[in-house]
Amino acid sequence: MLLTIAGGVALILFAIRYLRKGLDRLFGPRLGHWVQRLTGNRIAAFGSGVGLAVLAPSSTTMSLLAVQAVQAKHASARQMLAMLYGVHIGLTVTVILITFRLEQYAPLLLLAGTLLFLFSRRTTPRGIGQVLLALSFIFMGVGIIKGPGGAGGIDPTGDVEKIIAIAANHPMVLALCAAILAVLLQSSTATIGLVIGLFIAGHIDRLEPAIAVVAGANFGIATTTLIAGWQQLESRRLAFAVLISEALVVALFLYFLEPLARLLTEIPAATGENRIAYAHLGFNLTMALVGLPLIDLLVRLAGLLIPEQAEEDAFAPRYIDASQVDSPSLALGQSAREITRVAEIVRSMLADAWKALNTNNPQLAEQVSQRDDLVDQLDMQIKHFLTRLSGYDLDKEGADLQIRQLRHLSELETVGDIIDKNLVQLVLKKIRSRAEFSPAGKEELDDFCAKVRENMVIAETASTTRNPMLARQLIRHKRRLDELEDELRDRHFQRLNKGLAESQETSAIHLDLLTYLRRVNSHITHVAYAILGDAAENEG
């Protein structure tokens, strides 16, 4: 009997994991973009959370998206907290479907899912097929738990009933066990589905222990959010705010356990398993009613519990999380944000190297070189993170995105090396020789560097948005700068011919600066060709 239940739980657990991968295949990075766009205020965030969770019924996926949005500063902790309240309500749809005893329709879902998944080459139909397969596995898992193996005659010793009867007398312990199980399974749906199966099979004959499990399972998912967001301060505060609100509602449900059970019993035309689903819905509605008006207070309280850290390890990645590599689209979203961070560091290196050139500041030039060590470290860690994805079932879109990110990262690392090993050395050489550019030469170099820095900003934006218009603009700017560099060399030679002392003293440095700035501009422009190539492929 226990083996039968364990088998049903194992199938539900596999189904939840398979569902996450199906959603990953179906929505990919688009789900993260929707989260960013739909959370303008707390009401909009709450409503979008409900809708997104109905479309993507995975508590772990939605929690990770919320954490990722906060870590990437695409949304505030307040917005994501409101969204998570909506998410928890939307996730109850799957539990309600389980109570409708849809396992009899599981073969139809299985057939449709198999046809879509095996015989379609396009990503979207395969994603839909995988989601249908996962849902059929969930219903089949519940069916195993409550099926022939759940009949009383199959368990003559009544071991299951004895264990449940003992646990029912200790609701706090039962809630704690459910929370731990939800963390281990990474799914409140799987935990509550187990209880529904046991209830239907007759192993649970009271609502009180079922309600305690519902409360504990929901608290367990809040704990998963904390684990996912632990690396970064704001996401950790978000998770603590969720935990605080969950703990308040858990305390309320456990304190009023018997009145709640009586209230659920009085619902007309409802079966026992329906009442468990209603308890799950009621828990999350209560949390939203309690939490939404108190969002500001909860976030401030989380801020007091988790104060600002004295210092942060600059060499540590901020956005990638190796524990979430099993969700490729989320992982690629995290690596994209980390690569944007590298781009920002490289851009600051160029800005400070040029400032050191103009102010004759060797200390600032040395700081730029130290920043290149950070770029090299992040480059190594991000590449390791991305190459780990090769062992997973990446679709064509995901595999192409992985390659694009690796190429862009390689270009940024090369630009960092040019700034460190070439531009900084020229800065130090100029400072040591106490040479000065001619006014005209200095103005031309400053203007050329400003245009290169402007292109770096365009390249960052184009890489993030995959905007073909920006890519074409970037290529036009590159061609114009190539022409401008030739013009500036000719002007410099004309000044040399006139015998300007400043031009003669700094001639080699002047020309080398133009060369290396042109190389920087060339490397940052490579991202534009990849964007236009993708656009042409999509149009074709």
Coordinates of C-alpha atoms in Angstrom, one line a residue, residues 92-476:
T92 CA -5.3 26.7 -7.2
V93 CA -6.8 26.0 -10.7
T94 CA -4.7 22.9 -11.1
V95 CA -5.7 21.6 -7.6
I96 CA -9.4 22.2 -8.4
L97 CA -9.0 20.3 -11.7
I98 CA -7.6 17.4 -9.7
T99 CA -10.7 17.2 -7.5
F100 CA -12.9 16.9 -10.6
R101 CA -11.5 13.3 -10.9
L102 CA -10.3 13.9 -14.5
E103 CA -8.0 10.9 -14.4
Q104 CA -10.6 9.1 -16.7
Y105 CA -9.7 11.7 -19.3
A106 CA -5.9 11.3 -18.8
P107 CA -5.6 8.9 -21.8
L108 CA -7.0 11.6 -24.1
L109 CA -4.5 14.2 -22.8
L110 CA -1.8 11.6 -23.1
L111 CA -2.7 10.8 -26.7
A112 CA -3.0 14.5 -27.7
G113 CA 0.3 15.4 -25.9
T114 CA 2.2 12.5 -27.5
L115 CA 1.0 13.5 -31.0
L116 CA 2.0 17.1 -30.5
F117 CA 5.3 16.4 -28.8
L118 CA 6.6 13.6 -31.1
F119 CA 5.3 14.6 -34.5
S120 CA 5.7 18.4 -34.5
R121 CA 9.0 20.1 -35.1
R122 CA 7.9 23.6 -34.0
T123 CA 8.7 24.7 -30.5
T124 CA 5.2 26.0 -29.6
P125 CA 3.2 22.8 -30.5
R126 CA 5.9 20.7 -28.8
G127 CA 5.6 22.8 -25.7
I128 CA 1.8 22.4 -25.6
G129 CA 2.2 18.7 -26.0
Q130 CA 4.6 18.5 -23.1
V131 CA 2.2 20.5 -20.9
L132 CA -0.7 18.1 -21.8
L133 CA 1.5 15.1 -21.1
A134 CA 2.5 16.6 -17.7
L135 CA -1.2 17.2 -16.8
S136 CA -2.1 13.7 -17.8
F137 CA 0.7 12.3 -15.5
I138 CA -0.6 14.4 -12.6
F139 CA -4.1 13.0 -13.0
M140 CA -2.8 9.5 -13.4
G141 CA -0.6 9.9 -10.3
V142 CA -3.7 11.0 -8.2
G143 CA -5.6 8.0 -9.8
I144 CA -2.8 5.6 -8.6
I145 CA -3.0 7.0 -5.0
K146 CA -6.8 6.7 -4.8
G147 CA -7.3 3.7 -7.1
P148 CA -7.4 -0.1 -6.4
G149 CA -4.2 0.2 -4.2
G150 CA -6.1 2.6 -2.0
A151 CA -9.0 0.2 -1.2
G152 CA -9.2 -0.9 2.3
G153 CA -8.9 -4.6 1.5
I154 CA -5.5 -4.0 -0.1
D155 CA -4.1 -2.7 3.2
P156 CA -5.4 -5.2 5.8
T157 CA -3.0 -3.9 8.5
G158 CA -4.3 -0.4 8.2
D159 CA -0.8 1.1 8.5
V160 CA -1.6 4.1 6.4
E161 CA -4.7 4.9 8.4
K162 CA -2.8 4.5 11.7
I163 CA -0.1 6.9 10.6
I164 CA -2.6 9.4 9.4
A165 CA -4.7 9.1 12.6
I166 CA -1.6 9.8 14.7
A167 CA -0.6 12.8 12.6
A168 CA -4.1 14.2 12.6
N169 CA -3.9 14.8 16.3
H170 CA -0.8 17.1 15.8
P171 CA -1.8 19.7 13.2
M172 CA 1.3 21.8 13.7
V173 CA 3.6 18.8 13.1
L174 CA 1.5 17.8 10.1
A175 CA 1.8 21.3 8.6
L176 CA 5.6 21.3 9.2
C177 CA 5.9 17.9 7.5
A178 CA 3.8 19.2 4.6
A179 CA 6.1 22.3 4.3
I180 CA 9.2 20.1 4.2
L181 CA 7.6 17.8 1.6
A182 CA 6.6 20.8 -0.6
V183 CA 10.2 22.1 -0.4
L184 CA 11.6 18.7 -1.4
L185 CA 9.1 18.2 -4.2
Q186 CA 9.3 21.9 -5.1
S187 CA 5.5 21.8 -5.6
S188 CA 2.6 22.6 -3.4
T189 CA 0.3 21.0 -6.0
A190 CA 2.1 17.6 -5.7
T191 CA 1.7 17.8 -1.9
I192 CA -1.9 18.7 -1.9
G193 CA -2.6 16.2 -4.7
L194 CA -1.3 13.5 -2.5
V195 CA -3.7 14.5 0.3
I196 CA -6.6 14.6 -2.2
G197 CA -5.7 11.1 -3.4
L198 CA -5.6 9.8 0.2
F199 CA -8.9 11.5 1.0
I200 CA -10.6 10.0 -2.0
A201 CA -9.2 6.6 -1.2
G202 CA -10.7 6.9 2.3
H203 CA -7.4 7.0 4.2
I204 CA -8.3 10.5 5.5
D205 CA -11.8 10.9 6.8
R206 CA -11.5 14.4 8.5
L207 CA -10.9 17.8 7.0
E208 CA -8.7 19.1 9.8
P209 CA -5.5 17.2 8.9
A210 CA -6.1 18.0 5.2
I211 CA -6.4 21.8 6.0
A212 CA -3.2 21.6 8.0
V213 CA -1.4 20.0 5.1
V214 CA -2.8 22.7 2.8
A215 CA -1.4 25.4 5.1
G216 CA 2.0 23.7 5.4
A217 CA 2.3 23.1 1.7
N218 CA 1.8 26.8 0.9
F219 CA 4.3 27.8 3.5
G220 CA 6.8 25.3 1.9
I221 CA 6.6 27.1 -1.5
A222 CA 7.3 30.4 0.3
T223 CA 10.4 28.7 1.7
T224 CA 11.4 27.7 -1.9
T225 CA 11.1 31.4 -2.9
L226 CA 13.5 32.2 -0.1
I227 CA 16.0 29.6 -1.2
A228 CA 15.9 30.8 -4.8
G229 CA 16.3 34.4 -3.8
W230 CA 18.9 34.0 -1.1
Q231 CA 21.9 35.2 -3.2
Q232 CA 20.7 38.8 -3.6
L233 CA 19.5 41.3 -1.0
E234 CA 16.3 42.6 -2.6
S235 CA 15.1 39.1 -3.7
R236 CA 15.8 37.8 -0.1
R237 CA 13.7 40.6 1.3
L238 CA 10.9 39.7 -1.2
A239 CA 11.0 36.1 0.0
F240 CA 11.0 37.1 3.7
A241 CA 7.9 39.3 3.0
V242 CA 6.2 36.3 1.4
L243 CA 7.2 34.1 4.4
I244 CA 5.8 36.6 6.9
S245 CA 2.4 36.9 5.2
E246 CA 2.3 33.1 4.7
A247 CA 3.1 32.6 8.4
L248 CA 0.3 34.9 9.5
V249 CA -2.3 32.9 7.4
V250 CA -0.9 29.6 8.5
A251 CA -1.3 30.7 12.1
L252 CA -4.9 31.8 11.5
F253 CA -5.8 28.5 9.7
L254 CA -4.2 26.3 12.4
Y255 CA -5.8 28.4 15.2
F256 CA -9.3 28.2 13.6
L257 CA -8.8 24.6 12.3
E258 CA -12.1 23.2 13.6
P259 CA -14.3 26.1 12.7
L260 CA -12.8 26.1 9.2
A261 CA -13.5 22.4 8.8
R262 CA -17.1 22.9 9.9
L263 CA -17.5 25.8 7.5
L264 CA -16.2 23.8 4.6
T265 CA -18.4 20.9 5.5
E266 CA -21.5 23.1 5.2
I267 CA -20.7 24.0 1.5
P268 CA -23.6 22.4 -0.4
A269 CA -23.0 19.8 -3.2
A270 CA -19.3 19.6 -2.4
T271 CA -17.3 16.4 -2.0
G272 CA -14.5 16.0 0.5
E273 CA -11.8 16.5 -2.2
N274 CA -13.6 19.6 -3.4
R275 CA -13.5 21.0 0.1
I276 CA -9.7 20.5 0.2
A277 CA -9.4 22.5 -3.0
Y278 CA -11.6 25.2 -1.5
A279 CA -9.4 25.2 1.6
H280 CA -6.4 25.8 -0.7
L281 CA -8.2 28.6 -2.5
G282 CA -9.4 30.1 0.7
F283 CA -5.9 30.1 2.1
N284 CA -4.5 32.1 -0.8
L285 CA -7.5 34.4 -1.0
T286 CA -7.0 35.1 2.7
M287 CA -3.3 35.8 2.2
A288 CA -4.1 38.2 -0.6
L289 CA -6.7 40.0 1.5
V290 CA -4.3 40.3 4.4
G291 CA -1.2 41.0 2.4
L292 CA -2.2 43.4 -0.4
P293 CA -3.1 46.3 2.0
L294 CA 0.0 45.6 4.1
I295 CA 2.5 45.3 1.3
D296 CA 4.5 48.4 2.2
L297 CA 4.6 47.4 5.9
L298 CA 5.7 43.8 5.0
V299 CA 8.5 45.1 2.7
R300 CA 9.7 47.5 5.4
L301 CA 9.6 44.7 8.0
A302 CA 11.6 42.5 5.7
G303 CA 14.1 45.3 5.3
L304 CA 14.5 45.6 9.0
L305 CA 15.0 41.8 9.4
I306 CA 17.6 41.9 6.5
P307 CA 19.6 45.1 6.7
E308 CA 22.0 46.3 4.1
Q309 CA 25.2 44.3 3.9
A310 CA 28.4 46.0 4.8
E311 CA 30.1 44.9 1.6
E312 CA 29.4 42.7 -1.4
D313 CA 31.8 40.3 -3.1
A314 CA 32.3 42.2 -6.4
F315 CA 33.7 39.1 -8.1
A316 CA 30.6 37.1 -7.4
P317 CA 27.8 36.8 -10.0
R318 CA 24.7 38.7 -8.9
Y319 CA 22.1 37.2 -11.2
I320 CA 23.0 33.6 -12.2
D321 CA 22.0 30.7 -10.0
A322 CA 23.6 27.4 -10.7
S323 CA 20.8 25.5 -8.9
Q324 CA 18.2 26.6 -11.5
V325 CA 20.0 25.3 -14.6
D326 CA 17.2 22.7 -15.0
S327 CA 15.0 25.6 -16.3
P328 CA 16.8 26.7 -19.5
S329 CA 14.7 29.8 -20.3
L330 CA 15.1 31.1 -16.7
A331 CA 18.8 30.3 -16.8
L332 CA 19.2 32.1 -20.1
G333 CA 17.3 35.1 -18.7
Q334 CA 19.7 35.2 -15.7
S335 CA 22.8 34.9 -17.8
A336 CA 21.5 37.7 -20.1
R337 CA 21.2 40.0 -17.1
E338 CA 24.7 39.0 -15.9
I339 CA 26.1 39.7 -19.3
T340 CA 24.5 43.1 -19.3
R341 CA 26.3 43.7 -16.0
V342 CA 29.6 42.8 -17.7
A343 CA 28.7 45.3 -20.5
E344 CA 28.1 48.0 -18.0
I345 CA 31.5 47.3 -16.3
V346 CA 33.3 47.4 -19.6
R347 CA 31.6 50.7 -20.5
S348 CA 32.7 52.2 -17.2
M349 CA 36.2 51.0 -17.8
L350 CA 36.4 52.9 -21.1
A351 CA 34.9 56.0 -19.4
D352 CA 37.3 55.9 -16.5
A353 CA 40.3 55.2 -18.7
W354 CA 39.5 58.2 -20.7
K355 CA 39.0 60.3 -17.6
A356 CA 42.4 59.1 -16.4
L357 CA 43.9 60.2 -19.7
N358 CA 42.5 63.7 -19.5
T359 CA 43.3 64.2 -15.8
N360 CA 46.7 62.4 -15.8
N361 CA 45.5 60.2 -13.0
P362 CA 47.5 57.0 -12.7
Q363 CA 45.6 55.7 -9.7
L364 CA 42.3 55.7 -11.7
A365 CA 44.1 54.0 -14.6
E366 CA 45.2 51.2 -12.2
Q367 CA 41.6 50.8 -10.9
V368 CA 40.5 50.3 -14.5
S369 CA 43.0 47.4 -14.8
Q370 CA 41.7 45.9 -11.6
R371 CA 38.2 46.0 -13.0
D372 CA 39.3 43.9 -16.0
D373 CA 40.1 41.2 -13.5
L374 CA 36.4 41.3 -12.5
V375 CA 35.4 41.0 -16.1
D376 CA 37.7 38.0 -16.6
Q377 CA 36.3 36.3 -13.5
L378 CA 32.6 36.9 -14.5
D379 CA 33.4 35.8 -18.0
M380 CA 34.7 32.5 -16.7
Q381 CA 31.7 31.9 -14.4
I382 CA 29.1 32.9 -16.9
K383 CA 30.6 30.7 -19.6
H384 CA 30.7 27.8 -17.2
F385 CA 27.0 28.5 -16.3
L386 CA 26.0 28.6 -20.0
T387 CA 28.0 25.6 -21.1
R388 CA 26.2 23.5 -18.4
L389 CA 23.0 24.1 -20.4
S390 CA 24.3 22.0 -23.2
G391 CA 23.5 18.9 -21.2
Y392 CA 19.8 19.8 -21.2
D393 CA 17.0 19.5 -23.8
L394 CA 17.4 22.9 -25.4
D395 CA 15.1 23.7 -28.3
K396 CA 16.5 25.5 -31.4
E397 CA 15.6 28.9 -30.0
G398 CA 17.3 28.2 -26.7
A399 CA 20.4 26.8 -28.3
D400 CA 20.7 29.8 -30.6
L401 CA 20.3 32.2 -27.7
Q402 CA 23.0 30.3 -25.7
I403 CA 25.4 30.7 -28.6
R404 CA 24.6 34.4 -29.1
Q405 CA 25.2 35.0 -25.4
L406 CA 28.6 33.2 -25.5
R407 CA 29.6 35.2 -28.5
H408 CA 28.5 38.5 -27.0
L409 CA 30.3 37.7 -23.8
S410 CA 33.5 36.8 -25.6
E411 CA 33.4 40.1 -27.5
L412 CA 33.0 42.0 -24.2
E413 CA 35.9 40.2 -22.6
T414 CA 38.0 41.1 -25.6
V415 CA 37.0 44.8 -25.3
G416 CA 37.9 44.6 -21.6
D417 CA 41.4 43.3 -22.6
I418 CA 41.9 46.0 -25.2
I419 CA 41.1 48.7 -22.6
D420 CA 43.3 47.1 -19.9
K421 CA 46.3 46.0 -22.0
N422 CA 46.3 48.7 -24.6
L423 CA 44.4 51.9 -23.7
V424 CA 45.4 51.9 -20.0
Q425 CA 49.1 51.4 -21.0
L426 CA 48.8 54.3 -23.4
V427 CA 47.4 56.4 -20.6
L428 CA 50.2 55.5 -18.2
K429 CA 52.8 56.2 -21.0
K430 CA 51.3 59.7 -21.6
I431 CA 51.4 60.4 -17.9
R432 CA 55.0 59.3 -17.5
S433 CA 56.2 61.3 -20.5
R434 CA 54.2 64.3 -19.4
A435 CA 53.1 64.8 -23.0
E436 CA 50.1 66.8 -24.0
F437 CA 47.9 66.7 -27.0
S438 CA 47.3 69.7 -29.2
P439 CA 43.9 71.4 -28.5
A440 CA 42.6 70.2 -31.9
G441 CA 43.9 66.7 -31.4
K442 CA 42.5 66.4 -27.9
E443 CA 39.0 67.6 -29.1
E444 CA 39.1 65.1 -31.9
L445 CA 40.0 62.2 -29.6
D446 CA 37.4 63.2 -27.0
D447 CA 34.7 63.3 -29.7
F448 CA 35.8 60.0 -31.2
C449 CA 35.8 58.3 -27.8
A450 CA 32.3 59.8 -27.0
K451 CA 30.9 58.3 -30.2
V452 CA 32.4 54.9 -29.3
R453 CA 30.8 55.0 -25.8
E454 CA 27.5 56.0 -27.4
N455 CA 27.8 52.9 -29.6
M456 CA 28.4 50.8 -26.5
V457 CA 25.1 51.9 -25.1
I458 CA 23.3 51.2 -28.3
A459 CA 24.9 47.7 -28.5
E460 CA 23.8 46.9 -24.9
T461 CA 20.2 48.0 -25.7
A462 CA 20.1 46.1 -29.0
S463 CA 21.5 43.0 -27.4
T464 CA 18.8 43.1 -24.7
T465 CA 15.8 44.0 -26.9
R466 CA 17.0 42.2 -30.1
N467 CA 15.8 45.2 -32.0
P468 CA 16.8 45.1 -35.7
M469 CA 16.4 48.9 -36.0
L470 CA 19.0 49.5 -33.4
A471 CA 21.2 46.9 -35.0
R472 CA 21.1 48.7 -38.3
Q473 CA 21.8 52.0 -36.5
L474 CA 24.8 50.4 -34.8
I475 CA 26.2 49.2 -38.2
R476 CA 25.7 52.7 -39.7

